[in-house]
Amino acid sequence: MRMENQFSPSVIPTSKIVSSSPSFLSDKLPTPSPRKSGGGKLVFAAITALLLICGAAFWLTRDGQTRDTLREQAAAALDDLTQGTPLASMGNVLRGATPVPHVGEYRKNPTGEGGTSGPAVQGAVAAPLDRSLPPELGASRTSPPVVLSSPSSAGANPQPQAVAPKASADTTVRPDFIDDLAGYVVARYKPGQNGGGLGLSAQGINQRYGVKMTGLAGNGQSRGDRAGILRYVFSPTMIQELYGLYVDRFLEALQRHGTEKSLTPEQMRQLFTAIAGRSVLLAGGLEGVAALPDLSGRLKKLEHASQNTLNVNAEMMQIVFELDELRENKAPRSRIDETQARVTALSTRYRKVLDERTMEQRTLLADIRKGGGTALDDDTLLFLARWLERRMRDTPQSLDSARSAAGVLRDLARRCSQTGASLAANAPPQ
C-alpha cells in the first residue's frame, strides 16, 4: 500500500516502520517529536553507565559478599535509568546474564514494540594509574591499565583484569637495608651538649655498604655485584621511586633505633636535626659537583698532577737510599757529592710538582663550591667528585642522577626537621 509522502526527507520512511498493531494503516501518522524521541534520555543513560563502569575499579578490591551486594545495587540502578530506552535491561551485564545487544542490532523488544536502529557503540574503559606509590620495583615498573571492556569483547560479559597491588618493597634494595642504614646512623650519634655529635660521612657509608651489603640483592661480595646494584639504583627515576617507597619506613626505623638506644625526646630531636643538617650539606656537595663543567677532564688533570708528585717522590726516595749506602760504605767523596746533587735537584722538582698538584686541587674545589657544597670539607668534596666520575663511566645520566639525589636529600632534611620537632613537642613533661 502506497502512502502519501507528507513528511520531510529527514523523517524515517514509513516502509521501514515495524509494529505489531494494524494502526500503521492509518493515513495520519504522527510526526515524531525530536524532544520526545528519547535521544536525551539515551545520552544521559549512556553517561551514567560509563560512570558506573568506572566505579567498578572500587569493588574489584572488595570481598565476595560485598561485591555481590554492590553488583546487584548497580544493576538495579542501571535498569531503572535505562527503562524505556534501547539500553533497557543493561543491568543484566553486571549480573552476568545475557548482555544487551549492540545499539546497531536493536530492533524489537520482547513486547513487540518498535525500537531504534543505528551504528553499534563499542569502546574500552581503562582505570587511571595510581601513582601515589611506585609500582613493584625490581620487576616491571609499568602496570597495565585495568580494562573493563574492549571492542573485541563487545556484546559479551566484561572480564575485568586484576588490579596490580601497590609495591611495598623493592627486590634489589630490600627493607632490611633501610633498617640497617637507620641503625648505623643512630649508632654514629653521640648525645652531648650543643646537640651532640653525628659521626656520619659519605665516605663511611660508602665503605660500609661496599663491604657489608646488608639488604642488597643477593648480599654479593664481588665488585661486579656492587657495580650492578649501583647501576640499578643510580638513575633519576629509581632514586625517586626508592625514596618514595622507603622514606617513611626510614624515619620510623630511626625513631625505633633511637628508642632502643634510650634517647630522650630532646636527644631524639637533636638526632633528627643533625641528620637534616648533614643531608643539606651532602645535597649541596652533589649539586656543586654536578654543576662542574668537564668533571672527567678536571679530575684527569688533578690525577696527572698527583701521579707526577708520586713519581718524583719515589725517584727521590731511591736516590736518598743510594746516598745513604754510599756514605755507609765510605764511597769516594766525588760519588757522594754527585748523588747529593741529584737528591737536591729532585727535592726542588718535587716541591714544584707538589705545588702544581695543590694548585690544581684548590682550583677544582673552588669551582665545585661555586655550584654548592661550600660548607663541606675538601676530602668529602673530592670523594664525591671522584665517586660521581666513576658512575659517569657506566651511566651517562649520572649528573642528572646526582641532582635527583640532591633533591631527595633536601626533602629528607625537611622531613627530619619536622619529625624531630614533633617528637619533642609531643613528649610527656619530665
Coordinates of C-alpha atoms in Angstrom, one line a residue:
M1 CA 0.0 0.0 0.0
R2 CA 1.5 3.3 -1.0
M3 CA 1.2 6.2 1.4
E4 CA 1.2 9.9 0.7
N5 CA 4.6 11.5 1.2
Q6 CA 3.7 14.1 3.7
F7 CA 6.9 14.1 5.7
S8 CA 10.2 15.9 5.3
P9 CA 13.2 13.9 3.9
S10 CA 14.7 13.6 7.4
V11 CA 11.8 11.5 8.7
I12 CA 12.2 7.7 8.6
P13 CA 10.4 6.3 5.6
T14 CA 7.1 4.6 6.6
S15 CA 8.1 1.5 4.7
K16 CA 10.7 0.8 7.5
I17 CA 8.3 1.2 10.4
V18 CA 7.6 -2.1 12.1
S19 CA 4.7 -2.5 14.5
S20 CA 2.6 -5.3 15.9
S21 CA -0.6 -3.2 15.7
P22 CA -2.7 -2.6 12.5
S23 CA -2.8 1.1 13.3
F24 CA 0.1 1.6 10.9
L25 CA -2.6 1.6 8.1
S26 CA -3.7 5.0 9.3
D27 CA -3.3 7.9 6.9
K28 CA -2.4 10.3 9.6
L29 CA 0.7 9.0 11.3
P30 CA 2.0 11.5 13.9
T31 CA 5.4 13.1 13.1
P32 CA 7.9 12.1 15.8
S33 CA 9.0 15.0 18.0
P34 CA 12.8 15.2 18.4
R35 CA 12.4 16.3 22.1
K36 CA 10.3 13.2 22.8
S37 CA 12.3 10.7 20.8
G38 CA 14.3 9.6 23.9
G39 CA 17.6 10.8 22.5
G40 CA 18.4 13.0 25.5
K41 CA 17.4 10.2 27.9
L42 CA 19.6 7.8 25.9
V43 CA 22.7 10.1 26.2
F44 CA 22.1 10.6 29.9
A45 CA 21.8 6.8 30.4
A46 CA 25.0 6.2 28.5
I47 CA 26.9 8.7 30.6
T48 CA 25.5 7.2 33.8
A49 CA 26.5 3.7 32.6
L50 CA 30.0 4.9 31.9
L51 CA 30.3 6.3 35.4
L52 CA 29.1 3.1 36.9
I53 CA 31.6 1.1 34.9
C54 CA 34.4 3.3 36.1
G55 CA 33.3 2.7 39.6
A56 CA 33.9 -1.0 39.1
A57 CA 37.6 -0.3 39.9
F58 CA 36.4 0.2 43.5
W59 CA 34.5 -3.0 44.1
L60 CA 37.3 -5.2 42.5
T61 CA 39.1 -4.9 45.8
R62 CA 36.1 -5.8 48.0
D63 CA 35.4 -9.2 49.5
G64 CA 32.9 -11.6 47.7
Q65 CA 29.8 -10.8 49.7
T66 CA 30.4 -7.0 49.3
R67 CA 30.9 -7.4 45.6
D68 CA 27.6 -9.3 45.2
T69 CA 25.7 -6.6 47.1
L70 CA 27.3 -3.7 45.1
R71 CA 26.8 -5.6 41.8
E72 CA 23.1 -6.0 42.4
Q73 CA 22.6 -2.4 43.6
A74 CA 24.4 -1.1 40.5
A75 CA 22.4 -3.5 38.2
A76 CA 19.1 -2.3 39.7
A77 CA 20.0 1.3 39.4
L78 CA 21.1 0.8 35.8
D79 CA 17.8 -0.9 34.9
D80 CA 15.8 2.0 36.4
L81 CA 17.8 4.6 34.4
T82 CA 17.6 2.8 31.1
Q83 CA 14.0 1.7 31.3
G84 CA 12.2 2.5 28.1
T85 CA 15.4 3.1 26.1
P86 CA 17.4 0.9 23.7
L87 CA 19.7 0.2 26.6
A88 CA 16.9 -1.4 28.7
S89 CA 17.9 -4.3 30.9
M90 CA 21.6 -3.3 30.7
G91 CA 21.9 -4.2 34.4
N92 CA 22.0 -7.9 33.3
V93 CA 25.5 -7.3 32.2
L94 CA 26.5 -6.7 35.8
R95 CA 24.5 -9.7 36.9
G96 CA 26.4 -12.0 34.5
A97 CA 23.3 -12.6 32.3
T98 CA 23.0 -12.3 28.6
P99 CA 24.0 -8.7 27.8
V100 CA 22.0 -6.1 25.9
P101 CA 22.6 -6.4 22.1
H102 CA 24.5 -3.6 20.4
V103 CA 22.5 -0.5 19.6
G104 CA 23.0 -1.2 16.0
E105 CA 21.4 -4.7 16.5
Y106 CA 18.4 -3.4 18.4
R107 CA 15.2 -3.9 16.5
K108 CA 12.4 -5.2 18.8
N109 CA 12.0 -5.8 22.4
P110 CA 10.1 -8.9 23.7
T111 CA 6.8 -7.0 23.8
G112 CA 6.9 -6.3 20.1
E113 CA 7.2 -2.5 20.5
G114 CA 9.3 -0.7 17.9
G115 CA 12.8 0.4 18.7
T116 CA 15.5 2.4 17.0
S117 CA 18.4 1.4 14.8
G118 CA 21.8 2.9 14.4
P119 CA 25.5 2.1 14.4
A120 CA 27.0 -0.2 17.1
V121 CA 28.6 1.5 20.0
Q122 CA 31.8 0.0 21.2
G123 CA 34.7 1.2 23.4
A124 CA 37.3 0.5 26.1
V125 CA 37.4 2.0 29.5
A126 CA 40.7 1.9 31.4
A127 CA 41.1 2.8 35.1
P128 CA 43.6 5.6 35.8
L129 CA 47.0 4.5 37.1
D130 CA 47.6 5.1 40.8
R131 CA 50.9 6.9 41.1
S132 CA 50.8 7.6 44.8
L133 CA 53.4 4.8 45.2
P134 CA 55.7 3.4 42.6
P135 CA 54.7 0.0 41.1
E136 CA 56.7 -3.1 42.0
L137 CA 60.4 -2.3 41.8
G138 CA 63.0 -4.7 40.6
A139 CA 60.5 -6.1 38.1
S140 CA 58.3 -4.3 35.6
R141 CA 57.5 -0.8 36.7
T142 CA 54.8 -0.2 34.2
S143 CA 51.4 -1.7 35.3
P144 CA 48.8 -2.3 32.5
P145 CA 45.6 -0.4 32.8
V146 CA 42.5 -2.3 34.2
V147 CA 40.4 -2.9 31.1
L148 CA 36.8 -3.2 31.9
S149 CA 35.6 -3.8 28.3
S150 CA 37.1 -3.8 24.9
P151 CA 35.9 -3.6 21.3
S152 CA 36.8 -7.3 20.8
S153 CA 34.5 -8.3 23.6
A154 CA 31.6 -6.0 22.8
G155 CA 28.4 -7.8 23.3
A156 CA 29.9 -10.2 25.8
N157 CA 30.3 -10.1 29.5
P158 CA 33.1 -7.8 30.5
Q159 CA 36.1 -9.6 32.1
P160 CA 37.9 -7.2 34.5
Q161 CA 41.6 -7.7 34.9
A162 CA 43.1 -7.8 38.3
V163 CA 44.4 -4.5 39.7
A164 CA 48.2 -4.7 40.3
P165 CA 48.9 -4.3 44.0
K166 CA 50.9 -1.4 45.2
A167 CA 54.6 -2.1 45.9
S168 CA 55.7 -2.5 49.5
A169 CA 59.3 -3.4 48.9
D170 CA 62.0 -3.5 46.2
T171 CA 63.6 -6.7 45.2
T172 CA 67.1 -5.3 45.0
V173 CA 67.2 -2.7 47.8
R174 CA 65.2 -4.5 50.4
P175 CA 63.6 -3.2 53.6
D176 CA 66.4 -4.7 55.8
F177 CA 68.8 -2.4 54.1
I178 CA 66.7 0.6 55.2
D179 CA 66.6 -0.7 58.8
D180 CA 70.4 -1.4 58.8
L181 CA 71.1 2.1 57.5
A182 CA 68.9 3.7 60.1
G183 CA 70.6 1.6 62.8
Y184 CA 74.0 2.6 61.5
V185 CA 73.1 6.3 61.6
V186 CA 71.7 6.2 65.1
A187 CA 74.8 4.3 66.3
R188 CA 77.0 7.1 64.9
Y189 CA 75.2 9.7 67.1
K190 CA 76.7 10.6 70.4
P191 CA 74.4 12.6 72.7
G192 CA 76.0 15.6 74.4
Q193 CA 75.9 19.4 74.9
N194 CA 75.2 21.6 71.9
G195 CA 73.3 18.9 70.1
G196 CA 75.8 16.1 70.5
G197 CA 77.8 14.8 67.6
L198 CA 76.9 12.8 64.5
G199 CA 79.9 10.9 63.1
L200 CA 78.4 10.3 59.7
S201 CA 80.1 10.8 56.3
A202 CA 79.6 9.8 52.7
Q203 CA 82.9 8.0 52.8
G204 CA 81.9 6.0 55.8
I205 CA 78.5 4.9 54.3
N206 CA 80.2 4.0 51.0
Q207 CA 82.8 1.9 52.8
R208 CA 80.2 0.1 55.0
Y209 CA 78.0 -0.9 52.1
G210 CA 80.9 -1.6 49.8
V211 CA 81.8 -4.5 52.2
K212 CA 78.8 -5.3 54.3
M213 CA 75.9 -5.3 51.7
T214 CA 73.1 -5.9 54.2
G215 CA 69.7 -5.8 52.5
L216 CA 71.1 -5.5 49.0
A217 CA 70.3 -8.1 46.3
G218 CA 72.0 -11.4 46.9
N219 CA 74.3 -10.0 49.5
G220 CA 77.0 -10.5 46.9
Q221 CA 80.6 -9.5 47.9
S222 CA 82.2 -9.2 44.5
R223 CA 82.9 -5.8 42.9
G224 CA 80.6 -6.8 40.0
D225 CA 77.7 -7.2 42.4
R226 CA 78.3 -3.8 43.9
A227 CA 78.6 -2.2 40.4
G228 CA 75.4 -3.8 39.2
I229 CA 73.5 -2.6 42.2
L230 CA 74.8 0.9 41.8
R231 CA 73.8 0.9 38.1
Y232 CA 70.3 -0.3 39.2
V233 CA 69.9 2.4 41.9
F234 CA 71.7 5.4 40.5
S235 CA 69.2 6.7 37.9
P236 CA 66.9 9.7 38.4
T237 CA 63.7 7.6 38.3
M238 CA 64.9 4.9 40.5
I239 CA 66.2 7.3 43.1
Q240 CA 62.8 9.0 43.3
E241 CA 60.9 5.6 43.4
L242 CA 63.1 4.1 46.1
Y243 CA 62.8 7.3 48.2
G244 CA 59.1 7.4 47.9
L245 CA 58.9 3.8 48.8
Y246 CA 61.1 3.9 51.8
V247 CA 61.3 7.4 53.3
D248 CA 58.5 6.8 55.9
R249 CA 59.9 3.5 56.8
F250 CA 63.4 5.0 57.3
L251 CA 62.1 7.7 59.6
E252 CA 60.2 5.1 61.7
A253 CA 63.3 3.0 61.9
L254 CA 65.3 6.0 63.1
Q255 CA 62.8 6.5 65.9
R256 CA 62.8 2.8 66.8
H257 CA 66.6 2.6 67.0
G258 CA 66.7 5.9 68.9
T259 CA 64.2 4.4 71.5
E260 CA 66.3 1.3 71.8
K261 CA 69.3 3.5 72.5
S262 CA 67.3 5.2 75.3
L263 CA 67.5 8.6 73.7
T264 CA 65.3 11.2 75.4
P265 CA 62.8 13.2 73.3
E266 CA 65.2 16.2 73.3
Q267 CA 68.1 13.9 72.2
M268 CA 65.8 12.4 69.5
R269 CA 65.1 15.9 68.2
Q270 CA 68.8 16.7 68.2
L271 CA 69.5 13.5 66.3
F272 CA 66.9 14.3 63.6
T273 CA 68.2 17.9 63.4
A274 CA 71.8 16.6 62.9
I275 CA 70.6 14.3 60.1
A276 CA 68.8 17.1 58.5
G277 CA 71.9 19.3 58.6
R278 CA 74.2 16.6 57.2
S279 CA 71.7 15.9 54.4
V280 CA 71.6 19.5 53.3
L281 CA 75.4 19.6 53.3
L282 CA 75.7 16.5 51.2
A283 CA 73.0 17.7 48.8
G284 CA 74.9 20.9 48.2
G285 CA 78.1 18.9 47.6
L286 CA 76.3 16.8 44.9
E287 CA 74.9 19.9 43.3
G288 CA 78.3 21.5 43.2
V289 CA 80.0 18.5 41.6
A290 CA 77.2 18.0 39.1
A291 CA 77.4 21.7 38.0
L292 CA 81.1 21.5 37.3
P293 CA 81.8 21.6 33.6
D294 CA 84.0 18.7 32.2
L295 CA 84.2 16.9 35.5
S296 CA 86.1 14.0 34.0
G297 CA 88.7 16.3 32.4
R298 CA 89.3 18.2 35.5
L299 CA 89.8 15.1 37.6
K300 CA 92.2 13.7 35.0
K301 CA 94.3 16.8 35.3
L302 CA 94.4 16.5 39.0
E303 CA 95.2 12.8 38.8
H304 CA 98.0 13.6 36.4
A305 CA 99.5 16.2 38.8
S306 CA 99.1 13.7 41.7
Q307 CA 100.9 11.0 39.7
N308 CA 103.8 13.3 38.8
T309 CA 104.2 14.0 42.5
L310 CA 104.2 10.3 43.4
N311 CA 106.7 9.6 40.6
V312 CA 109.2 12.3 41.7
N313 CA 108.8 11.4 45.3
A314 CA 109.5 7.7 44.5
E315 CA 112.6 8.7 42.5
M316 CA 113.9 10.9 45.2
M317 CA 113.4 8.2 47.8
Q318 CA 115.5 5.8 45.7
I319 CA 118.3 8.3 45.3
V320 CA 118.3 9.1 49.1
F321 CA 118.6 5.3 49.7
E322 CA 121.7 5.2 47.3
L323 CA 123.2 8.2 49.1
D324 CA 122.9 6.5 52.5
E325 CA 124.6 3.4 51.1
L326 CA 127.5 5.4 49.7
R327 CA 128.1 7.1 52.9
E328 CA 127.8 3.8 54.9
N329 CA 130.3 2.1 52.6
K330 CA 132.6 5.1 52.7
A331 CA 132.5 5.7 48.9
P332 CA 134.7 8.3 47.3
R333 CA 133.7 11.8 48.1
S334 CA 133.1 12.7 44.4
R335 CA 130.4 10.0 44.1
I336 CA 128.8 11.1 47.4
D337 CA 128.7 14.8 46.2
E338 CA 127.3 13.8 42.8
T339 CA 124.5 11.7 44.4
Q340 CA 123.8 14.5 46.9
A341 CA 123.4 17.0 43.9
R342 CA 120.8 14.6 42.4
V343 CA 118.9 14.5 45.7
T344 CA 118.9 18.3 45.8
A345 CA 117.6 18.6 42.3
L346 CA 114.9 16.1 42.9
S347 CA 113.8 17.9 46.1
T348 CA 113.4 21.1 44.1
R349 CA 111.4 19.3 41.4
Y350 CA 109.3 17.5 44.0
R351 CA 108.3 20.8 45.6
K352 CA 107.4 22.2 42.2
V353 CA 105.1 19.3 41.2
L354 CA 103.6 19.2 44.7
D355 CA 102.7 22.9 44.3
E356 CA 101.2 22.2 40.9
R357 CA 99.1 19.4 42.4
T358 CA 98.0 21.6 45.3
M359 CA 97.0 24.5 43.0
E360 CA 95.1 22.2 40.7
Q361 CA 93.2 20.7 43.6
R362 CA 92.4 24.1 45.1
T363 CA 91.1 25.4 41.8
L364 CA 89.0 22.3 41.3
L365 CA 87.5 22.6 44.8
A366 CA 86.8 26.4 44.4
D367 CA 84.9 25.7 41.1
I368 CA 82.9 23.0 42.8
R369 CA 82.0 25.3 45.7
K370 CA 80.6 27.8 43.2
G371 CA 77.8 25.4 42.4
G372 CA 77.2 24.3 46.1
G373 CA 78.7 22.4 49.0
T374 CA 80.5 25.5 50.4
A375 CA 80.4 24.1 53.9
L376 CA 81.7 20.6 53.1
D377 CA 85.4 19.8 53.8
D378 CA 87.9 19.3 50.9
D379 CA 88.1 15.5 51.4
T380 CA 84.4 15.0 51.1
L381 CA 84.1 17.1 48.0
L382 CA 86.9 15.3 46.3
F383 CA 85.4 12.0 47.3
L384 CA 82.0 13.0 45.8
A385 CA 83.7 14.2 42.6
R386 CA 85.6 11.0 42.1
W387 CA 82.7 8.8 43.1
L388 CA 80.4 10.6 40.6
E389 CA 83.0 10.5 37.9
R390 CA 83.2 6.7 38.3
R391 CA 79.5 6.4 37.9
M392 CA 79.6 8.5 34.8
R393 CA 81.8 5.9 33.1
D394 CA 79.0 3.4 33.4
T395 CA 75.9 5.6 33.3
P396 CA 75.7 8.7 31.0
Q397 CA 72.8 10.2 33.0
S398 CA 74.8 10.2 36.3
L399 CA 74.8 14.0 36.5
D400 CA 71.0 14.0 36.4
S401 CA 71.0 11.3 39.0
A402 CA 73.2 13.4 41.3
R403 CA 70.8 16.3 41.0
S404 CA 67.9 13.9 41.8
A405 CA 69.7 12.6 44.8
A406 CA 70.3 16.1 46.0
G407 CA 66.6 16.9 45.8
V408 CA 65.8 13.7 47.7
L409 CA 68.3 14.7 50.4
R410 CA 66.8 18.1 50.8
D411 CA 63.3 16.7 51.2
L412 CA 64.7 14.2 53.7
A413 CA 66.2 17.1 55.7
R414 CA 62.8 18.8 55.7
R415 CA 61.1 15.7 57.0
C416 CA 63.7 15.1 59.6
S417 CA 63.4 18.6 60.9
Q418 CA 59.6 18.2 61.1
T419 CA 59.8 14.8 62.8
G420 CA 62.3 15.9 65.4
A421 CA 60.2 19.0 66.3
S422 CA 57.1 16.9 66.5
L423 CA 58.7 14.3 68.8
A424 CA 60.0 17.0 71.1
A425 CA 56.6 18.8 71.2
N426 CA 54.6 15.7 71.9
A427 CA 56.9 14.4 74.6
P428 CA 55.4 14.0 78.0
P429 CA 56.7 16.5 80.6
Q430 CA 59.6 15.4 82.6

